[in-house]
Coordinates of C-alpha atoms in Angstrom, one line a residue:
M1274 CA 0.0 0.0 -0.1
T1275 CA 1.3 3.6 -0.9
N1276 CA 2.2 6.4 1.4
T1277 CA 1.4 8.9 -1.3
A1278 CA 1.0 12.2 0.2
V1279 CA -2.0 14.6 -0.1
S1280 CA -1.0 18.1 -0.9
S1281 CA -2.2 20.9 1.7
A1282 CA -1.9 23.9 -0.7
S1283 CA -3.2 27.2 0.8
S1284 CA -5.4 27.9 -2.3
T1285 CA -9.1 26.5 -2.3
L1286 CA -11.1 25.7 -4.9
D1287 CA -13.5 28.8 -4.1
Q1288 CA -10.7 31.2 -4.6
H1289 CA -10.1 30.1 -8.0
A1290 CA -13.9 29.6 -9.3
L1291 CA -14.4 30.6 -12.9
A1292 CA -16.8 33.7 -13.0
P1293 CA -20.1 33.3 -14.5
A1294 CA -19.7 36.2 -16.9
L1295 CA -16.5 34.7 -18.2
L1296 CA -18.3 31.1 -18.9
E1297 CA -21.1 33.1 -20.6
R1298 CA -18.8 34.8 -22.7
L1299 CA -16.8 31.8 -23.9
A1300 CA -20.1 29.8 -24.6
S1301 CA -21.1 32.5 -26.8
H1302 CA -18.2 31.6 -29.2
V1303 CA -19.8 28.1 -29.8
T1304 CA -21.5 27.6 -33.1
A1305 CA -24.6 26.0 -32.0
T1306 CA -28.3 26.4 -32.2
G1307 CA -29.1 22.7 -30.3
G1308 CA -29.8 22.0 -26.9
A1309 CA -27.2 22.3 -24.1
I1310 CA -24.8 20.1 -22.0
T1311 CA -23.6 20.6 -18.5
I1312 CA -19.7 19.9 -18.1
P1313 CA -18.6 18.5 -14.6
A1314 CA -15.4 19.5 -12.8
P1315 CA -13.4 16.2 -12.5
F1316 CA -12.1 17.7 -8.9
T1317 CA -15.6 17.5 -7.4
G1318 CA -17.9 16.1 -10.0
E1319 CA -20.1 19.1 -9.7
A1320 CA -21.4 21.2 -12.6
L1321 CA -18.5 23.5 -14.0
A1322 CA -20.2 25.1 -16.9
E1323 CA -23.2 24.7 -19.2
L1324 CA -22.6 25.0 -23.2
P1325 CA -24.8 25.0 -26.2
L1326 CA -24.8 22.0 -28.5
T1327 CA -24.1 22.2 -32.2
T1328 CA -26.1 20.5 -34.8
D1329 CA -25.3 19.0 -38.1
E1330 CA -26.8 21.8 -40.0
D1331 CA -24.6 24.4 -37.5
V1332 CA -21.5 22.4 -38.9
R1333 CA -22.4 23.0 -42.4
R1334 CA -23.0 26.7 -41.3
A1335 CA -19.8 26.9 -39.6
F1336 CA -17.9 25.9 -42.8
D1337 CA -19.9 28.4 -44.8
T1338 CA -19.0 31.1 -42.7
A1339 CA -15.2 30.3 -42.3
R1340 CA -14.8 29.7 -46.0
E1341 CA -16.1 33.3 -46.6
A1342 CA -13.8 34.5 -44.0
Q1343 CA -10.9 32.7 -45.3
R1344 CA -11.1 34.3 -48.8
G1345 CA -10.0 37.7 -47.3
W1346 CA -7.6 36.1 -44.7
S1347 CA -5.7 34.3 -47.5
C1348 CA -5.2 37.6 -49.3
L1349 CA -3.2 39.1 -46.5
P1350 CA 0.4 39.0 -46.4
V1351 CA 1.9 36.5 -44.1
K1352 CA 3.4 39.4 -41.8
D1353 CA -0.3 40.7 -41.3
R1354 CA -1.4 37.3 -40.6
V1355 CA 1.3 36.9 -38.0
R1356 CA 0.5 39.9 -35.8
P1357 CA -2.5 38.8 -33.5
F1358 CA -0.2 35.6 -32.8
L1359 CA 2.8 37.9 -31.8
R1360 CA 0.5 40.0 -29.4
M1361 CA -0.9 36.5 -28.2
V1362 CA 2.5 35.5 -26.8
D1363 CA 2.9 38.5 -24.8
T1364 CA -0.9 38.4 -23.6
L1365 CA -0.7 34.8 -22.6
V1366 CA 2.3 35.5 -20.2
D1367 CA 0.6 38.4 -18.6
R1368 CA -2.7 36.5 -18.1
R1369 CA -1.4 33.1 -17.6
E1370 CA -3.2 32.6 -14.3
E1371 CA -6.8 32.7 -16.2
I1372 CA -5.8 29.8 -18.6
L1373 CA -4.2 27.6 -15.6
D1374 CA -7.5 27.9 -13.8
I1375 CA -9.6 26.9 -16.7
I1376 CA -7.4 24.0 -17.6
Q1377 CA -7.3 22.7 -14.1
W1378 CA -11.3 23.0 -13.6
E1379 CA -11.9 21.2 -16.8
T1380 CA -9.3 18.4 -16.7
G1381 CA -8.6 17.9 -12.9
K1382 CA -4.9 18.0 -13.6
A1383 CA -2.2 19.5 -11.3
R1384 CA -1.3 23.2 -11.8
R1385 CA 2.2 22.4 -12.7
H1386 CA 1.0 20.1 -15.7
A1387 CA -1.4 22.8 -16.6
Y1388 CA 1.4 25.1 -16.8
E1389 CA 3.2 23.0 -19.3
E1390 CA 0.3 23.5 -21.5
F1391 CA 0.6 27.4 -21.1
L1392 CA 4.4 27.1 -22.0
D1393 CA 3.7 24.9 -25.0
V1394 CA 1.0 27.3 -26.6
A1395 CA 3.1 30.3 -25.9
M1396 CA 6.3 29.0 -27.3
C1397 CA 4.9 27.2 -30.2
T1398 CA 3.3 30.2 -31.2
L1399 CA 6.3 32.4 -30.8
Y1400 CA 8.2 30.0 -33.1
Y1401 CA 5.7 29.9 -36.0
A1402 CA 5.2 33.7 -35.5
R1403 CA 8.9 34.3 -36.3
R1404 CA 9.2 31.9 -39.0
A1405 CA 5.8 31.6 -41.0
A1406 CA 7.0 34.2 -43.6
K1407 CA 10.1 32.4 -44.4
L1408 CA 8.5 29.1 -44.2
L1409 CA 5.5 30.0 -46.4
G1410 CA 7.2 32.4 -48.9
P1411 CA 8.1 31.7 -52.5
R1412 CA 11.0 29.5 -52.9
R1413 CA 13.8 29.2 -55.9
R1414 CA 13.8 25.6 -57.1
Q1415 CA 16.3 24.1 -59.7
G1416 CA 14.9 24.4 -63.0
A1417 CA 14.6 21.7 -65.9
L1418 CA 17.9 23.2 -67.5
P1419 CA 20.2 25.6 -65.9
I1420 CA 19.9 29.3 -66.6
V1421 CA 17.2 28.9 -69.1
T1422 CA 14.5 27.4 -66.9
R1423 CA 13.4 29.2 -63.6
T1424 CA 11.2 27.7 -61.2
R1425 CA 9.4 28.6 -58.1
E1426 CA 7.6 27.0 -55.4
L1427 CA 4.7 28.8 -53.8
R1428 CA 2.4 27.7 -50.9
H1429 CA -1.3 28.0 -50.9
P1430 CA -3.6 27.5 -47.9
K1431 CA -5.9 24.3 -48.1
G1432 CA -8.9 26.1 -47.3
V1433 CA -10.9 25.2 -44.2
V1434 CA -9.2 22.8 -41.9
G1435 CA -11.3 20.4 -40.0
L1436 CA -9.4 19.8 -36.5
I1437 CA -10.4 17.4 -33.8
S1438 CA -8.4 17.9 -30.4
P1439 CA -8.3 15.6 -27.4
W1440 CA -9.1 16.1 -23.9
N1441 CA -6.1 15.3 -22.1
Y1442 CA -4.1 18.5 -23.1
P1443 CA -7.1 20.5 -24.8
F1444 CA -5.3 24.1 -24.6
S1445 CA -1.8 22.7 -26.0
L1446 CA -3.1 20.1 -28.6
G1447 CA -6.1 22.3 -29.7
T1448 CA -4.4 25.9 -29.8
S1449 CA -0.9 24.8 -30.9
D1450 CA -2.2 23.0 -33.9
I1451 CA -5.0 25.9 -35.1
V1452 CA -2.2 28.7 -34.8
P1453 CA 0.0 27.4 -37.6
A1454 CA -3.2 26.5 -39.7
L1455 CA -4.3 30.2 -39.4
M1456 CA -0.9 31.7 -40.0
A1457 CA -0.9 29.4 -43.2
G1458 CA -3.9 31.3 -44.6
N1459 CA -6.6 28.7 -43.7
A1460 CA -9.8 29.0 -41.6
V1461 CA -10.5 26.4 -39.0
V1462 CA -13.7 24.6 -38.1
H1463 CA -12.5 23.0 -34.4
K1464 CA -14.4 20.1 -32.6
P1465 CA -12.5 20.1 -29.2
D1466 CA -13.6 17.2 -26.7
T1467 CA -16.8 18.5 -25.2
Q1468 CA -15.6 18.0 -21.4
T1469 CA -12.5 20.2 -22.2
C1470 CA -13.5 23.0 -24.6
L1471 CA -13.3 25.8 -22.4
S1472 CA -9.7 26.3 -23.0
S1473 CA -10.0 26.5 -26.6
L1474 CA -13.0 29.0 -26.4
W1475 CA -10.7 31.1 -24.1
A1476 CA -7.9 31.0 -26.8
L1477 CA -10.5 32.1 -29.4
D1478 CA -11.7 34.8 -27.3
L1479 CA -8.3 36.0 -26.6
L1480 CA -7.3 36.2 -30.3
I1481 CA -10.6 37.9 -31.4
E1482 CA -9.6 40.4 -28.8
L1483 CA -6.1 40.8 -30.3
G1484 CA -7.4 41.2 -33.9
L1485 CA -8.1 37.9 -35.4
P1486 CA -11.2 38.0 -37.8
K1487 CA -13.9 36.6 -35.7
N1488 CA -15.2 34.2 -38.0
L1489 CA -12.2 32.5 -38.9
W1490 CA -11.9 30.0 -36.1
Q1491 CA -15.4 28.2 -35.5
V1492 CA -15.6 26.0 -32.5
I1493 CA -18.4 23.4 -32.7
V1494 CA -19.3 21.2 -29.8
G1495 CA -21.2 17.9 -29.5
D1496 CA -21.0 14.0 -29.9
P1497 CA -18.8 12.7 -32.6
A1498 CA -21.6 10.6 -33.7
E1499 CA -23.8 13.3 -34.7
I1500 CA -21.5 15.9 -35.9
G1501 CA -18.4 14.1 -36.9
D1502 CA -19.5 13.2 -40.4
P1503 CA -20.6 16.7 -41.6
L1504 CA -17.1 17.9 -40.2
L1505 CA -15.3 15.4 -42.3
D1506 CA -17.6 15.8 -45.1
N1507 CA -16.9 19.4 -45.3
A1508 CA -13.1 19.9 -44.6
D1509 CA -10.3 20.5 -47.0
Y1510 CA -7.8 19.0 -44.6
V1511 CA -8.2 17.0 -41.4
A1512 CA -6.1 17.3 -38.1
F1513 CA -6.8 14.7 -35.4
T1514 CA -5.2 13.9 -32.3
G1515 CA -6.6 11.0 -30.3
S1516 CA -6.9 7.2 -30.2
T1517 CA -5.8 4.9 -33.0
R1518 CA -9.3 3.6 -33.4
G1519 CA -10.6 7.1 -34.1
G1520 CA -7.6 7.9 -36.6
R1521 CA -8.5 4.9 -38.5
T1522 CA -12.2 5.7 -38.8
I1523 CA -11.0 9.4 -39.9
A1524 CA -8.6 8.1 -42.4
T1525 CA -11.2 5.9 -43.9
K1526 CA -14.0 8.6 -44.0
V1527 CA -12.0 10.9 -45.9
A1528 CA -10.3 8.5 -48.3
D1529 CA -13.1 8.8 -50.9
R1530 CA -12.7 12.5 -51.1
L1531 CA -8.8 12.2 -51.3
V1532 CA -8.7 14.7 -48.6
G1533 CA -5.3 14.9 -46.7
Y1534 CA -4.9 14.6 -42.9
S1535 CA -2.6 14.4 -40.2
L1536 CA -3.1 11.9 -37.3
E1537 CA -1.4 11.7 -34.0
L1538 CA -2.6 8.6 -32.1
G1539 CA -1.9 6.2 -29.3
G1540 CA 1.3 4.9 -27.8
K1541 CA 2.9 2.4 -25.5
N1542 CA 6.1 4.2 -24.8
P1543 CA 9.0 2.5 -23.3
M1544 CA 11.8 4.0 -21.1
I1545 CA 15.3 2.1 -21.2
V1546 CA 17.6 2.7 -18.3
L1547 CA 21.0 1.5 -19.1
D1548 CA 23.6 0.1 -16.7
D1549 CA 25.6 3.4 -16.4
A1550 CA 22.5 5.6 -15.9
D1551 CA 22.6 8.0 -12.8
L1552 CA 20.1 6.4 -10.7
D1553 CA 18.8 9.4 -8.6
R1554 CA 18.4 11.4 -11.8
T1555 CA 16.8 8.8 -13.8
A1556 CA 14.2 8.1 -10.8
R1557 CA 13.3 11.5 -11.0
G1558 CA 13.0 11.8 -14.6
A1559 CA 10.8 8.4 -14.3
V1560 CA 8.3 10.0 -12.0
R1561 CA 7.8 12.8 -14.6
A1562 CA 7.6 10.6 -17.6
C1563 CA 5.2 8.2 -16.0
F1564 CA 2.8 10.4 -14.1
T1565 CA 2.7 13.9 -15.8
N1566 CA -1.0 14.8 -15.9
A1567 CA -1.8 11.2 -14.2
G1568 CA -0.2 9.4 -17.1
Q1569 CA -3.0 10.8 -19.6
L1570 CA -0.3 12.0 -21.9
C1571 CA 0.1 10.4 -25.2
V1572 CA 4.0 10.4 -25.0
S1573 CA 4.0 9.3 -21.4
I1574 CA 6.1 6.2 -20.4
E1575 CA 4.1 3.0 -19.7
R1576 CA 7.0 0.4 -19.9
L1577 CA 10.2 0.9 -18.0
Y1578 CA 13.2 -1.5 -18.9
V1579 CA 15.8 -1.4 -16.4
H1580 CA 19.3 -3.3 -16.9
E1581 CA 19.4 -6.2 -14.6
D1582 CA 22.8 -5.2 -12.7
I1583 CA 20.9 -1.8 -11.4
Y1584 CA 17.4 -3.0 -11.3
D1585 CA 16.9 -3.5 -7.6
A1586 CA 18.6 -0.2 -6.7
F1587 CA 16.6 1.6 -9.2
A1588 CA 13.3 0.1 -8.4
A1589 CA 14.0 0.9 -4.7
K1590 CA 14.8 4.8 -5.5
L1591 CA 11.7 4.6 -7.9
V1592 CA 9.2 3.3 -5.6
D1593 CA 10.5 5.7 -2.6
Q1594 CA 9.7 8.6 -4.9
V1595 CA 6.3 7.7 -6.2
K1596 CA 5.2 7.0 -2.6
A1597 CA 6.1 10.4 -1.9
I1598 CA 4.2 12.0 -4.8
K1599 CA 1.7 14.7 -3.6
L1600 CA -2.0 14.1 -4.6
G1601 CA -4.6 16.9 -4.4
A1602 CA -7.5 18.8 -5.9
D1603 CA -6.0 22.2 -5.6
F1604 CA -4.4 24.8 -7.5
S1605 CA -1.0 25.1 -5.8
F1606 CA 2.3 24.2 -7.8
D1607 CA 3.3 22.1 -4.9
T1608 CA 0.7 19.4 -6.0
Q1609 CA 2.5 17.0 -8.0
M1610 CA -0.4 14.9 -9.4
G1611 CA -4.1 15.8 -9.8
S1612 CA -7.1 13.8 -11.0
L1613 CA -8.1 11.7 -14.1
T1614 CA -10.5 13.6 -16.3
Y1615 CA -13.3 10.9 -17.1
Q1616 CA -14.8 8.2 -15.2
R1617 CA -14.3 5.9 -18.1
Q1618 CA -10.5 6.3 -17.7
L1619 CA -10.5 5.7 -14.0
E1620 CA -12.5 2.3 -14.8
T1621 CA -10.0 1.3 -17.5
V1622 CA -7.0 2.1 -15.1
T1623 CA -8.8 0.1 -12.2
R1624 CA -9.6 -2.7 -14.6
Q1625 CA -6.2 -3.1 -15.9
V1626 CA -4.6 -3.0 -12.6
E1627 CA -7.1 -5.3 -10.9
Q1628 CA -6.6 -7.7 -13.7
A1629 CA -2.9 -7.7 -13.5
V1630 CA -2.4 -8.2 -9.7
R1631 CA -5.3 -11.1 -10.1
A1632 CA -2.9 -12.7 -12.7
G1633 CA 0.2 -12.7 -10.7
A1634 CA 1.4 -9.0 -10.9
D1635 CA 3.0 -7.4 -7.9
V1636 CA 2.2 -3.8 -6.6
L1637 CA 5.3 -1.9 -5.6
A1638 CA 3.4 1.5 -5.2
G1639 CA -0.2 2.7 -5.4
G1640 CA -2.8 0.3 -7.1
R1641 CA -6.0 1.9 -5.7
S1642 CA -8.4 4.8 -6.3
R1643 CA -8.5 7.5 -3.8
P1644 CA -12.2 8.7 -3.6
D1645 CA -11.5 10.6 -0.3
L1646 CA -9.5 13.1 -2.7
G1647 CA -12.2 13.4 -5.4
P1648 CA -14.4 11.1 -7.5
L1649 CA -11.7 10.3 -10.1
F1650 CA -8.4 10.2 -8.3
F1651 CA -6.0 7.1 -8.7
E1652 CA -2.5 6.5 -7.0
P1653 CA 0.3 6.6 -9.2
T1654 CA 1.0 2.9 -9.6
V1655 CA 4.3 0.9 -10.0
L1656 CA 3.9 -2.7 -11.0
A1657 CA 6.3 -5.5 -11.5
G1658 CA 5.9 -9.0 -13.1
V1659 CA 3.4 -7.9 -15.6
T1660 CA 3.5 -10.6 -18.4
G1661 CA 2.0 -11.1 -21.8
E1662 CA -1.4 -12.2 -20.8
M1663 CA -2.3 -9.2 -18.9
E1664 CA -4.0 -6.4 -20.8
L1665 CA -1.7 -3.7 -19.1
C1666 CA 1.2 -5.5 -20.7
A1667 CA 0.6 -4.3 -24.6
G1668 CA -2.6 -2.1 -24.3
E1669 CA -2.7 1.6 -23.8
T1670 CA -3.4 2.3 -20.0
F1671 CA -3.3 6.3 -20.5
G1672 CA -3.3 6.5 -16.6
P1673 CA -0.8 6.9 -13.8
V1674 CA 0.5 3.2 -14.0
V1675 CA 4.0 1.9 -15.1
A1676 CA 5.1 -1.5 -15.6
L1677 CA 8.8 -2.4 -14.4
Y1678 CA 11.0 -5.1 -16.4
S1679 CA 14.7 -6.1 -16.2
Y1680 CA 16.8 -6.9 -19.2
R1681 CA 20.3 -8.3 -19.9
G1682 CA 21.7 -6.8 -23.2
E1683 CA 20.8 -3.9 -25.4
D1684 CA 19.8 -6.0 -28.5
E1685 CA 17.2 -7.6 -26.0
V1686 CA 15.9 -4.4 -24.9
V1687 CA 15.7 -2.9 -28.2
A1688 CA 13.6 -6.0 -29.2
H1689 CA 11.3 -5.3 -26.4
A1690 CA 10.8 -1.7 -26.9
N1691 CA 10.0 -2.3 -30.5
D1692 CA 7.7 -5.1 -29.8
T1693 CA 4.6 -3.3 -30.1
P1694 CA 2.3 -2.0 -32.8
Y1695 CA 2.9 1.7 -31.5
G1696 CA 5.7 3.8 -32.1
L1697 CA 5.1 7.4 -30.6
N1698 CA 7.9 8.1 -28.1
A1699 CA 10.5 6.7 -26.1
S1700 CA 13.2 7.6 -23.6
V1701 CA 16.9 6.4 -22.7
W1702 CA 18.8 7.1 -19.7
T1703 CA 22.6 7.0 -19.7
R1704 CA 25.8 8.8 -18.7
D1705 CA 27.0 8.2 -22.2
V1706 CA 24.9 10.5 -24.4
A1707 CA 26.7 9.1 -27.7
R1708 CA 25.7 5.6 -26.7
G1709 CA 22.1 6.6 -25.8
R1710 CA 22.1 8.2 -29.4
R1711 CA 23.0 5.0 -31.0
L1712 CA 20.6 2.9 -29.3
A1713 CA 17.8 5.9 -29.7
A1714 CA 18.2 5.3 -33.5
R1715 CA 17.4 1.7 -33.4
I1716 CA 14.0 2.3 -31.8
H1717 CA 11.0 2.4 -33.8
A1718 CA 9.4 5.8 -32.5
G1719 CA 8.7 9.3 -34.1
T1720 CA 10.6 11.1 -30.9
V1721 CA 13.3 9.6 -28.6
N1722 CA 14.4 11.4 -25.5
I1723 CA 18.0 11.1 -24.0
N1724 CA 17.8 11.6 -20.2
E1725 CA 14.3 13.1 -20.2
G1726 CA 10.9 11.5 -20.6
Y1727 CA 9.1 13.3 -23.3
G1728 CA 9.6 16.8 -22.8
A1729 CA 13.0 17.8 -24.7
A1730 CA 11.8 16.1 -28.1
F1731 CA 8.3 17.8 -27.6
A1732 CA 9.7 21.0 -27.0
S1733 CA 12.0 21.3 -29.8
Y1734 CA 9.7 23.2 -32.0
D1735 CA 12.1 23.3 -34.7
A1736 CA 11.9 19.5 -35.0
P1737 CA 9.0 17.5 -36.4
M1738 CA 6.9 15.6 -33.8
G1739 CA 4.8 12.6 -34.4
G1740 CA 4.3 8.9 -34.5
V1741 CA 5.2 5.9 -36.7
K1742 CA 3.2 2.5 -37.1
Q1743 CA -0.2 2.9 -35.4
S1744 CA 1.1 5.8 -33.6
G1745 CA 0.2 8.0 -36.7
V1746 CA 0.5 9.9 -39.9
G1747 CA 2.0 13.2 -40.5
R1748 CA 3.9 15.6 -38.1
R1749 CA 3.4 18.7 -35.8
H1750 CA 6.3 21.2 -35.1
G1751 CA 8.9 22.2 -37.3
A1752 CA 8.2 23.2 -40.9
E1753 CA 6.2 20.3 -41.5
G1754 CA 3.8 21.5 -38.9
I1755 CA 2.8 24.5 -40.9
L1756 CA 3.5 23.3 -44.5
K1757 CA 0.9 20.4 -43.9
Y1758 CA -1.7 22.9 -43.9
T1759 CA -0.6 24.1 -47.6
E1760 CA -0.8 23.1 -51.0
V1761 CA 2.4 23.4 -52.9
Q1762 CA 2.4 24.8 -56.4
A1763 CA 5.4 24.8 -58.7
I1764 CA 5.6 27.4 -61.5
A1765 CA 8.3 27.1 -64.0
S1766 CA 9.3 29.8 -66.9
Q1767 CA 11.3 28.9 -70.0
H1768 CA 13.8 31.5 -71.3
Y1769 CA 16.1 32.0 -74.2
V1770 CA 15.7 28.5 -75.8
D1771 CA 12.7 26.2 -76.0
L1772 CA 12.8 22.8 -74.9
E1773 CA 12.7 21.1 -78.5
P1774 CA 15.4 21.1 -81.3
P1775 CA 16.5 24.5 -82.4
G1776 CA 16.0 25.6 -86.1
S1777 CA 16.2 22.6 -88.3
M1778 CA 18.4 20.5 -86.2
P1779 CA 17.5 16.8 -86.5
Y1780 CA 15.9 15.3 -83.2
G1781 CA 18.5 12.5 -83.2
R1782 CA 21.2 15.1 -82.9
Y1783 CA 19.3 17.2 -80.2
A1784 CA 19.0 13.8 -78.3
D1785 CA 22.6 13.3 -78.4
M1786 CA 23.3 17.0 -77.3
L1787 CA 21.0 16.6 -74.2
A1788 CA 22.8 13.2 -73.4
S1789 CA 26.1 15.0 -73.4
T1790 CA 24.8 17.9 -71.5
I1791 CA 23.9 15.3 -68.6
K1792 CA 27.4 14.2 -68.6
A1793 CA 28.8 17.8 -68.4
M1794 CA 26.3 18.8 -65.7
R1795 CA 27.7 15.8 -63.5
R1796 CA 31.3 16.5 -64.2
F1797 CA 31.2 20.2 -63.1
R1798 CA 28.5 19.6 -60.4
I1799 CA 26.0 21.7 -62.0
R1800 CA 23.2 19.4 -60.4

């Protein structure tokens, strides 16, 4: 049984209550004429906000409105489109307490983990605001023939992007994907998860205040079964972050229209502790890698492989730190882990842990829910002896649970790490970074962090981030994160000579001349 501490932060829920006027203003940004839905607060289970629901006809109206707004927006120079987002960076910093409160209320996460969402949006927005003009601007490309053919690459917006964002990081994974789509000249029809749409509505409200045309970003709220099809049927491009099952459904639905898409999906992410790792640092890093946002993070670690020579020592340090994690439903940065967000997620975590224990797994820390703290709390849990017949072994848990394994050699642990249909994120810990890089290159994952669990790669905004295998298609961040929202066009002009034999030259002689030109270009490194 765990000794997990309960935080005793001085701030109270009442002191951070969301003002009714704020909630009413945010709700007014939803494109909806249907009924209403009440969103509960995960911390307490009590009503947090009431939002209008979008109908299928509302979705079509949202696309019509967005298309009209997009025509004018796409004609603006990139430097003008970027201005509201540059203002947004400073305003986010100045008003960060507002969005931290909203994120915590709608998700139940600890404040330090809500802060990571704020950081992501601010830093990602700044990255694209500084680079959008260069990334989207015309580029010279090598022509068919030197000098006489001049070719340029142009980037045009897709039109109206349909974006579906998840509940676990609603501010980050909604706003940080929408920002580059808008900068690229698109409009967006956005379906956030209903439970966690307040943070997206706050971002929209803020951007309108800072000069973004009001109709460019349309927010729709409702059940995917009711409004999902009209969203997919009208989008010129689809961006989705969520489950692998959901990603497959989306890919199938948009295939008939040959609409492009990007999908960031599930993961069963491994962490490898090499025999030369700093055990204290690694144990601290494992706590962060496994239990940030109560494990409800697509790139969090759920499988932890430790070299047999250090397994016992490392396990002891990790368990001590996990048992000391502070849980709480409050707004203090001292609290280390908050609540789960959904009842269904609590049921999944509970089922997987109980099934594993019945099948012979050992609970080294945690292992139980904590209704004394709130309706959706589950203790950070470390299990050993997890085997293949247990659901928790291969299935994504998406909760505060990690399975601990030992291994002998690098070939063995790489095989274990890659023995999964997923390939989103991985982590390697060693004092020898060159060794870590060599091992990282053998892991089938879109990102690999060395001596960090997930943040180093995710926050490297100049590098693409995404999954391989069943963890996704496409990338966010880097050049790809904004260029995916564009259609590329090549325009070539021919000068001085035509691409046909000059004058009365026989075609055979012309063909020989072209062949000789190819050799000359190779010799003089022209191409």
